[in-house]
Amino acid sequence: MTDLSRITRDVALASSVLDNGGIIGMPTETVYGLAALARNERAVARVFTTKGRPTSHPLIVHLSPEEKIEQWGVFNESAIAIATAAWPGPITLLVPRTSIVPDWVTGGRDTVAIRIPSHLMAIDLLSKVSDAIVAPSANRFGHVSPTRAEHVLHDLGDDVDLILDGGPCEIGLESTIVDCTSEALQILRPGKITAVRIAEITGLTLANTDGPSRAPGMMISHYAPRAHVELCTSLDEARVKGTALKEKGIAYTIIHHDDLTKYALSVYDDLRAADVNQVTVVLAVLPVDDGLGIAIRDRLSKAAAH
Ligand code: TXA
Ligand code: MG
């Protein structure tokens, strides 16, 4: 677990490990990914087993900015508008797939999730490797996503061949996922790029995101630490609950930031720290339901779900 030799900043080495069928932890601007070559069936199978993720939960295909995106998916007018405005960047587009996208990436679906990340080391890696990369978040299924190379080492240890260290992630929450498979766009997972921004880019009103999600693995408990997460609507409420817990001798911590950028950056770190510090209850203060706050609320609510 403390084998730091597994961590490197050598992009050429990381690229050759992938080209030889290996799996690696890779940085992106959102969270660290567990990368494999998309069209290497055995490597992708290892990604699923390493994460402990059901193969019915499809993976995001990560492309280099130089790649011809139409080779991988069918982009309608809105998808092209979003791709042009927001790539490279923290947004994933769900589009109908082309025939080069393997079933083992999409779980046999006729759609594919595609993203061009903006992290410079990720772009460097994507332009060096021989093919597209799949990269789910580099955590065990259902657990807290990693935002630093050390998190990947801690979670996956010997199960990855290498971890490419690109420093702490700039955003700290996964990409926004937008379903562009029909004219009515739908946000499947909120992120830094908000529905309001997507509406601005496309000139369309987005479909309501209430109701069952069209992305598998979205509605269940997720992003969860071992500690019990309890949602609070204000810092005052968290403090009152904290005092009551303390009286009962229950170890707790409060997570909260007024600044949404800081909150997004630290929320997974704070959830992990709760486990490291063997805290029993995390009192998580919900931020405003606006901007980046929407994504933070989404992750906290799932971390609190049983
Ligand atoms: O920011 C991110 O998107 C990170 C970094 C590493 O790029 N990746 C990430 O991947 O969060 P993952 O696998 O943890 O989450 C991807 C989500 C999954 O919930 C999956 O079900 C959904 O995207 N998804 C992928 N392909 C899909 C498809 N064809 N149809 C519906 N949902 C899909
Ligand atoms: Mg994930």
Short mmCIF file of C-alpha atoms and ligand atoms in Angstrom, two decimals:
data_model
loop_
_atom_site.label_atom_id
_atom_site.label_comp_id
_atom_site.label_asym_id
_atom_site.label_seq_id
_atom_site.Cartn_x
_atom_site.Cartn_y
_atom_site.Cartn_z
CA MET A 1 0.00 0.00 0.00
CA THR A 2 2.89 2.39 0.67
CA ASP A 3 4.78 1.39 -2.48
CA LEU A 4 5.45 4.91 -3.74
CA SER A 5 7.52 3.54 -6.65
CA ARG A 6 4.20 2.87 -8.33
CA ILE A 7 3.62 6.64 -8.62
CA THR A 8 5.30 8.48 -11.51
CA ARG A 9 5.22 11.76 -13.45
CA ASP A 10 6.60 10.06 -16.56
CA VAL A 11 3.88 10.31 -19.23
CA ALA A 12 5.84 8.28 -21.82
CA LEU A 13 6.16 5.43 -19.33
CA ALA A 14 2.43 5.60 -18.50
CA SER A 15 1.62 5.54 -22.19
CA SER A 16 3.76 2.46 -22.81
CA VAL A 17 2.16 0.65 -19.87
CA LEU A 18 -1.27 1.30 -21.44
CA ASP A 19 -0.08 0.27 -24.90
CA ASN A 20 1.16 -3.00 -23.40
CA GLY A 21 -2.30 -3.73 -22.04
CA GLY A 22 -1.77 -2.39 -18.52
CA ILE A 23 -4.14 -0.34 -16.36
CA ILE A 24 -3.07 2.90 -14.68
CA GLY A 25 -4.34 5.67 -12.46
CA MET A 26 -4.44 8.91 -14.46
CA PRO A 27 -5.10 12.51 -13.50
CA THR A 28 -7.89 14.56 -15.00
CA GLU A 29 -9.19 18.00 -14.01
CA THR A 30 -12.21 16.37 -12.32
CA VAL A 31 -11.08 13.22 -10.47
CA TYR A 32 -8.44 10.54 -11.06
CA GLY A 33 -9.42 7.86 -13.55
CA LEU A 34 -8.57 4.17 -13.82
CA ALA A 35 -7.36 4.03 -17.40
CA ALA A 36 -7.10 1.25 -19.98
CA LEU A 37 -7.06 1.21 -23.77
CA ALA A 38 -10.71 1.23 -24.81
CA ARG A 39 -10.31 -1.43 -27.47
CA ASN A 40 -8.22 -3.84 -25.38
CA GLU A 41 -10.88 -6.22 -24.05
CA ARG A 42 -8.68 -7.83 -21.40
CA ALA A 43 -7.42 -4.49 -20.05
CA VAL A 44 -10.99 -3.15 -19.85
CA ALA A 45 -12.11 -6.34 -18.10
CA ARG A 46 -9.37 -5.70 -15.52
CA VAL A 47 -10.75 -2.19 -14.96
CA PHE A 48 -14.16 -3.67 -14.07
CA THR A 49 -12.73 -6.34 -11.75
CA THR A 50 -10.33 -3.89 -10.08
CA LYS A 51 -13.16 -1.48 -9.35
CA GLY A 52 -15.54 -4.29 -8.43
CA ARG A 53 -17.97 -2.66 -10.84
CA PRO A 54 -20.76 -4.53 -12.67
CA THR A 55 -20.00 -4.75 -16.41
CA SER A 56 -23.48 -3.37 -17.08
CA HIS A 57 -22.22 0.06 -15.91
CA PRO A 58 -20.62 1.50 -19.04
CA LEU A 59 -17.37 3.48 -19.17
CA ILE A 60 -16.50 6.93 -20.49
CA VAL A 61 -14.29 7.00 -23.59
CA HIS A 62 -11.60 9.70 -23.19
CA LEU A 63 -10.24 11.19 -26.41
CA SER A 64 -7.35 13.49 -27.25
CA PRO A 65 -8.27 16.93 -28.63
CA GLU A 66 -6.74 15.84 -31.95
CA GLU A 67 -9.04 12.83 -32.29
CA LYS A 68 -11.87 12.87 -34.84
CA ILE A 69 -14.81 12.62 -32.47
CA GLU A 70 -17.21 11.49 -35.21
CA GLN A 71 -15.25 8.22 -35.41
CA TRP A 72 -16.55 7.36 -31.96
CA GLY A 73 -20.02 8.87 -31.78
CA VAL A 74 -22.82 10.52 -33.71
CA PHE A 75 -23.00 14.15 -32.65
CA ASN A 76 -26.22 16.08 -33.28
CA GLU A 77 -26.29 19.86 -33.49
CA SER A 78 -26.50 20.41 -29.71
CA ALA A 79 -23.76 17.89 -29.03
CA ILE A 80 -21.49 19.67 -31.49
CA ALA A 81 -22.28 23.03 -29.91
CA ILE A 82 -21.44 21.75 -26.42
CA ALA A 83 -18.29 19.96 -27.63
CA THR A 84 -17.10 23.13 -29.38
CA ALA A 85 -17.78 25.35 -26.39
CA ALA A 86 -16.69 23.09 -23.55
CA TRP A 87 -14.03 20.61 -24.77
CA PRO A 88 -11.39 20.07 -23.61
CA GLY A 89 -13.13 20.27 -20.26
CA PRO A 90 -15.20 18.68 -17.51
CA ILE A 91 -18.18 17.52 -19.54
CA THR A 92 -19.14 14.12 -20.92
CA LEU A 93 -21.54 13.76 -23.83
CA LEU A 94 -23.75 10.72 -24.28
CA VAL A 95 -24.29 10.11 -28.00
CA PRO A 96 -25.20 7.19 -30.28
CA ARG A 97 -22.08 5.07 -30.75
CA THR A 98 -20.31 4.13 -33.96
CA SER A 99 -19.28 0.60 -34.89
CA ILE A 100 -15.71 1.04 -33.59
CA VAL A 101 -16.92 1.34 -29.99
CA PRO A 102 -16.79 -2.12 -28.42
CA ASP A 103 -19.63 -3.69 -26.44
CA TRP A 104 -17.34 -4.14 -23.45
CA VAL A 105 -17.13 -0.34 -23.11
CA THR A 106 -20.86 0.39 -23.40
CA GLY A 107 -22.23 -2.75 -21.76
CA GLY A 108 -23.86 -3.55 -25.10
CA ARG A 109 -25.74 -0.23 -25.28
CA ASP A 110 -26.09 1.62 -28.53
CA THR A 111 -24.83 4.83 -26.90
CA VAL A 112 -21.37 5.91 -25.80
CA ALA A 113 -20.21 8.49 -23.24
CA ILE A 114 -17.33 10.59 -24.56
CA ARG A 115 -15.12 13.22 -22.99
CA ILE A 116 -12.00 15.22 -23.88
CA PRO A 117 -10.37 16.18 -20.58
CA SER A 118 -8.47 19.45 -20.15
CA HIS A 119 -5.80 18.34 -17.66
CA LEU A 120 -2.51 18.94 -19.48
CA MET A 121 -0.98 15.65 -18.40
CA ALA A 122 -4.13 13.80 -19.47
CA ILE A 123 -3.96 15.48 -22.89
CA ASP A 124 -0.28 14.59 -23.16
CA LEU A 125 -1.07 10.98 -22.27
CA LEU A 126 -4.00 10.80 -24.69
CA SER A 127 -1.89 12.11 -27.54
CA LYS A 128 0.92 9.63 -26.79
CA VAL A 129 -1.12 6.41 -26.45
CA SER A 130 -2.09 4.41 -29.50
CA ASP A 131 -5.87 4.55 -28.93
CA ALA A 132 -8.69 6.04 -26.88
CA ILE A 133 -8.76 5.42 -23.13
CA VAL A 134 -11.61 4.38 -20.89
CA ALA A 135 -11.40 5.86 -17.41
CA PRO A 136 -13.98 5.42 -14.68
CA SER A 137 -13.09 7.12 -11.41
CA ALA A 138 -10.20 5.21 -9.82
CA ASN A 139 -12.02 4.09 -6.66
CA ARG A 140 -13.68 0.83 -5.65
CA PHE A 141 -17.31 0.66 -6.79
CA GLY A 142 -19.59 2.88 -4.70
CA HIS A 143 -16.80 4.52 -2.73
CA VAL A 144 -15.38 8.04 -2.63
CA SER A 145 -13.70 9.23 -5.85
CA PRO A 146 -9.96 10.01 -5.77
CA THR A 147 -8.68 13.56 -6.28
CA ARG A 148 -4.97 12.86 -5.66
CA ALA A 149 -2.52 10.21 -6.83
CA GLU A 150 -2.11 9.02 -3.22
CA HIS A 151 -5.86 8.32 -3.01
CA VAL A 152 -5.54 5.95 -5.96
CA LEU A 153 -2.58 4.24 -4.34
CA HIS A 154 -4.48 3.94 -1.07
CA ASP A 155 -7.62 2.52 -2.73
CA LEU A 156 -6.25 0.32 -5.49
CA GLY A 157 -2.62 -0.26 -4.41
CA ASP A 158 -1.06 -3.24 -6.18
CA ASP A 159 -4.06 -3.72 -8.46
CA VAL A 160 -2.89 -0.96 -10.81
CA ASP A 161 0.32 -1.15 -12.82
CA LEU A 162 1.21 2.51 -12.40
CA ILE A 163 -0.21 5.81 -11.17
CA LEU A 164 0.48 8.94 -13.17
CA ASP A 165 0.74 11.82 -10.72
CA GLY A 166 -0.66 15.05 -12.11
CA GLY A 167 -1.09 16.71 -8.71
CA PRO A 168 -4.38 17.40 -6.97
CA CYS A 169 -7.38 17.63 -9.33
CA GLU A 170 -8.43 21.15 -10.19
CA ILE A 171 -12.21 20.64 -9.76
CA GLY A 172 -12.63 17.67 -7.43
CA LEU A 173 -15.99 16.42 -8.73
CA GLU A 174 -16.72 14.22 -11.76
CA SER A 175 -17.67 15.69 -15.12
CA THR A 176 -21.18 16.79 -15.97
CA ILE A 177 -22.85 14.11 -18.12
CA VAL A 178 -25.34 15.31 -20.75
CA ASP A 179 -27.51 12.90 -22.68
CA CYS A 180 -27.50 14.18 -26.27
CA THR A 181 -29.10 11.08 -27.80
CA SER A 182 -32.40 12.84 -28.38
CA GLU A 183 -33.43 16.41 -29.13
CA ALA A 184 -34.42 16.92 -25.49
CA LEU A 185 -31.09 17.19 -23.67
CA GLN A 186 -30.91 15.77 -20.17
CA ILE A 187 -28.30 16.13 -17.44
CA LEU A 188 -27.49 12.64 -16.17
CA ARG A 189 -24.92 13.81 -13.63
CA PRO A 190 -24.46 17.44 -12.53
CA GLY A 191 -20.94 18.87 -12.51
CA LYS A 192 -19.01 22.10 -12.83
CA ILE A 193 -20.64 22.91 -16.17
CA THR A 194 -24.23 23.54 -15.17
CA ALA A 195 -27.58 23.08 -16.91
CA VAL A 196 -27.82 26.87 -17.12
CA ARG A 197 -24.52 27.00 -19.02
CA ILE A 198 -25.60 24.19 -21.35
CA ALA A 199 -28.85 25.98 -22.05
CA GLU A 200 -26.81 29.10 -22.90
CA ILE A 201 -24.56 27.14 -25.26
CA THR A 202 -27.33 25.29 -27.06
CA GLY A 203 -30.20 27.74 -26.79
CA LEU A 204 -32.37 24.86 -25.53
CA THR A 205 -34.26 24.35 -22.29
CA LEU A 206 -33.09 21.17 -20.62
CA ALA A 207 -35.42 18.30 -19.74
CA ASN A 208 -36.25 17.88 -16.08
CA THR A 209 -33.70 15.64 -14.35
CA ASP A 210 -36.17 14.33 -11.79
CA GLY A 211 -37.32 10.75 -12.14
CA PRO A 212 -35.27 7.67 -12.97
CA SER A 213 -31.87 8.48 -14.43
CA ARG A 214 -30.92 7.13 -17.82
CA ALA A 215 -27.36 6.41 -16.59
CA PRO A 216 -26.83 3.11 -14.77
CA GLY A 217 -25.33 3.42 -11.31
CA MET A 218 -26.57 6.96 -10.81
CA MET A 219 -29.46 6.48 -8.40
CA ILE A 220 -27.91 4.16 -5.84
CA SER A 221 -25.73 4.98 -2.88
CA HIS A 222 -22.41 6.21 -4.20
CA TYR A 223 -19.36 8.27 -3.23
CA ALA A 224 -19.80 6.87 0.27
CA PRO A 225 -17.23 6.71 3.05
CA ARG A 226 -17.50 4.08 5.82
CA ALA A 227 -18.69 6.79 8.19
CA HIS A 228 -22.41 7.53 8.28
CA VAL A 229 -23.13 10.75 6.35
CA GLU A 230 -25.95 12.93 7.64
CA LEU A 231 -27.14 15.93 5.65
CA CYS A 232 -27.71 19.28 7.35
CA THR A 233 -29.35 22.33 5.85
CA SER A 234 -27.21 24.85 7.76
CA LEU A 235 -24.00 25.09 9.72
CA ASP A 236 -26.04 25.90 12.83
CA GLU A 237 -28.02 22.69 12.44
CA ALA A 238 -24.75 20.75 12.05
CA ARG A 239 -23.35 22.31 15.23
CA VAL A 240 -26.45 21.45 17.25
CA LYS A 241 -26.37 17.86 16.00
CA GLY A 242 -22.62 17.72 16.68
CA THR A 243 -23.11 18.78 20.29
CA ALA A 244 -25.73 16.08 20.78
CA LEU A 245 -23.42 13.44 19.30
CA LYS A 246 -20.55 14.57 21.51
CA GLU A 247 -22.70 14.14 24.59
CA LYS A 248 -23.28 10.55 23.56
CA GLY A 249 -19.56 10.03 23.01
CA ILE A 250 -19.95 9.63 19.24
CA ALA A 251 -17.05 10.91 17.12
CA TYR A 252 -18.21 13.27 14.38
CA THR A 253 -16.92 15.84 11.95
CA ILE A 254 -18.63 18.71 10.12
CA ILE A 255 -17.93 19.31 6.46
CA HIS A 256 -18.77 22.69 5.04
CA HIS A 257 -17.32 25.53 2.99
CA ASP A 258 -19.00 28.80 2.06
CA ASP A 259 -16.93 28.97 -1.11
CA LEU A 260 -18.37 26.46 -3.63
CA THR A 261 -15.11 26.01 -5.54
CA LYS A 262 -13.33 25.13 -2.30
CA TYR A 263 -16.21 22.88 -1.22
CA ALA A 264 -16.06 20.92 -4.50
CA LEU A 265 -12.30 20.61 -4.23
CA SER A 266 -12.31 19.33 -0.68
CA VAL A 267 -15.53 17.32 -0.35
CA TYR A 268 -14.02 13.93 -1.30
CA ASP A 269 -10.86 14.71 0.70
CA ASP A 270 -13.01 15.50 3.72
CA LEU A 271 -15.06 12.30 3.35
CA ARG A 272 -11.84 10.28 3.12
CA ALA A 273 -10.34 12.08 6.11
CA ALA A 274 -13.39 11.08 8.16
CA ASP A 275 -12.54 7.41 7.59
CA VAL A 276 -8.83 7.91 8.24
CA ASN A 277 -9.73 9.65 11.52
CA GLN A 278 -12.25 6.89 12.34
CA VAL A 279 -15.11 9.30 12.70
CA THR A 280 -18.54 7.67 13.09
CA VAL A 281 -20.74 10.46 11.74
CA VAL A 282 -20.09 13.08 9.07
CA LEU A 283 -22.41 16.08 9.34
CA ALA A 284 -22.42 17.47 5.81
CA VAL A 285 -23.82 20.95 5.32
CA LEU A 286 -25.66 21.21 2.00
CA PRO A 287 -24.54 24.19 -0.10
CA VAL A 288 -26.94 26.39 -2.09
CA ASP A 289 -28.84 24.61 -4.85
CA ASP A 290 -27.20 26.66 -7.58
CA GLY A 291 -24.09 26.54 -9.77
CA LEU A 292 -21.45 24.13 -8.49
CA GLY A 293 -23.60 23.70 -5.38
CA ILE A 294 -25.97 21.48 -7.41
CA ALA A 295 -23.21 18.93 -8.05
CA ILE A 296 -21.95 19.05 -4.46
CA ARG A 297 -25.51 18.43 -3.16
CA ASP A 298 -25.88 15.52 -5.58
CA ARG A 299 -22.70 13.81 -4.35
CA LEU A 300 -23.43 14.45 -0.67
CA SER A 301 -26.98 13.09 -1.03
CA LYS A 302 -25.66 9.91 -2.61
CA ALA A 303 -22.93 9.58 0.01
CA ALA A 304 -25.74 9.78 2.60
CA ALA A 305 -28.01 7.22 0.88
CA HIS A 306 -28.09 3.67 2.21
O1 TXA B 1 -15.02 13.19 -14.52
C1 TXA B 1 -15.26 12.07 -14.94
O2 TXA B 1 -16.19 11.85 -15.76
C2 TXA B 1 -14.36 10.92 -14.48
C3 TXA B 1 -12.94 11.16 -14.99
C4 TXA B 1 -11.99 10.07 -14.62
O3 TXA B 1 -12.98 11.37 -16.38
N1 TXA B 1 -14.88 9.65 -14.87
C5 TXA B 1 -15.99 9.10 -14.30
O4 TXA B 1 -16.33 7.85 -14.78
O5 TXA B 1 -16.63 9.66 -13.44
P1 TXA B 1 -17.34 6.87 -14.00
O6 TXA B 1 -17.25 5.60 -14.76
O7 TXA B 1 -17.00 6.80 -12.55
O8 TXA B 1 -18.74 7.50 -14.23
C6 TXA B 1 -19.29 7.47 -15.52
C7 TXA B 1 -20.79 7.38 -15.48
C8 TXA B 1 -21.28 6.07 -14.96
O9 TXA B 1 -22.26 6.29 -13.97
C9 TXA B 1 -21.89 5.39 -16.15
O10 TXA B 1 -22.99 4.61 -15.82
C10 TXA B 1 -22.25 6.55 -17.07
O11 TXA B 1 -21.25 7.48 -16.84
N2 TXA B 1 -22.21 6.10 -18.47
C11 TXA B 1 -21.12 5.79 -19.20
N3 TXA B 1 -21.47 5.35 -20.42
C12 TXA B 1 -22.83 5.40 -20.50
C13 TXA B 1 -23.80 5.05 -21.47
N4 TXA B 1 -23.46 4.57 -22.65
N5 TXA B 1 -25.11 5.22 -21.15
C14 TXA B 1 -25.47 5.71 -19.95
N6 TXA B 1 -24.60 6.04 -18.97
C15 TXA B 1 -23.30 5.89 -19.23
MG MG B 2 -17.28 6.85 -10.46
#
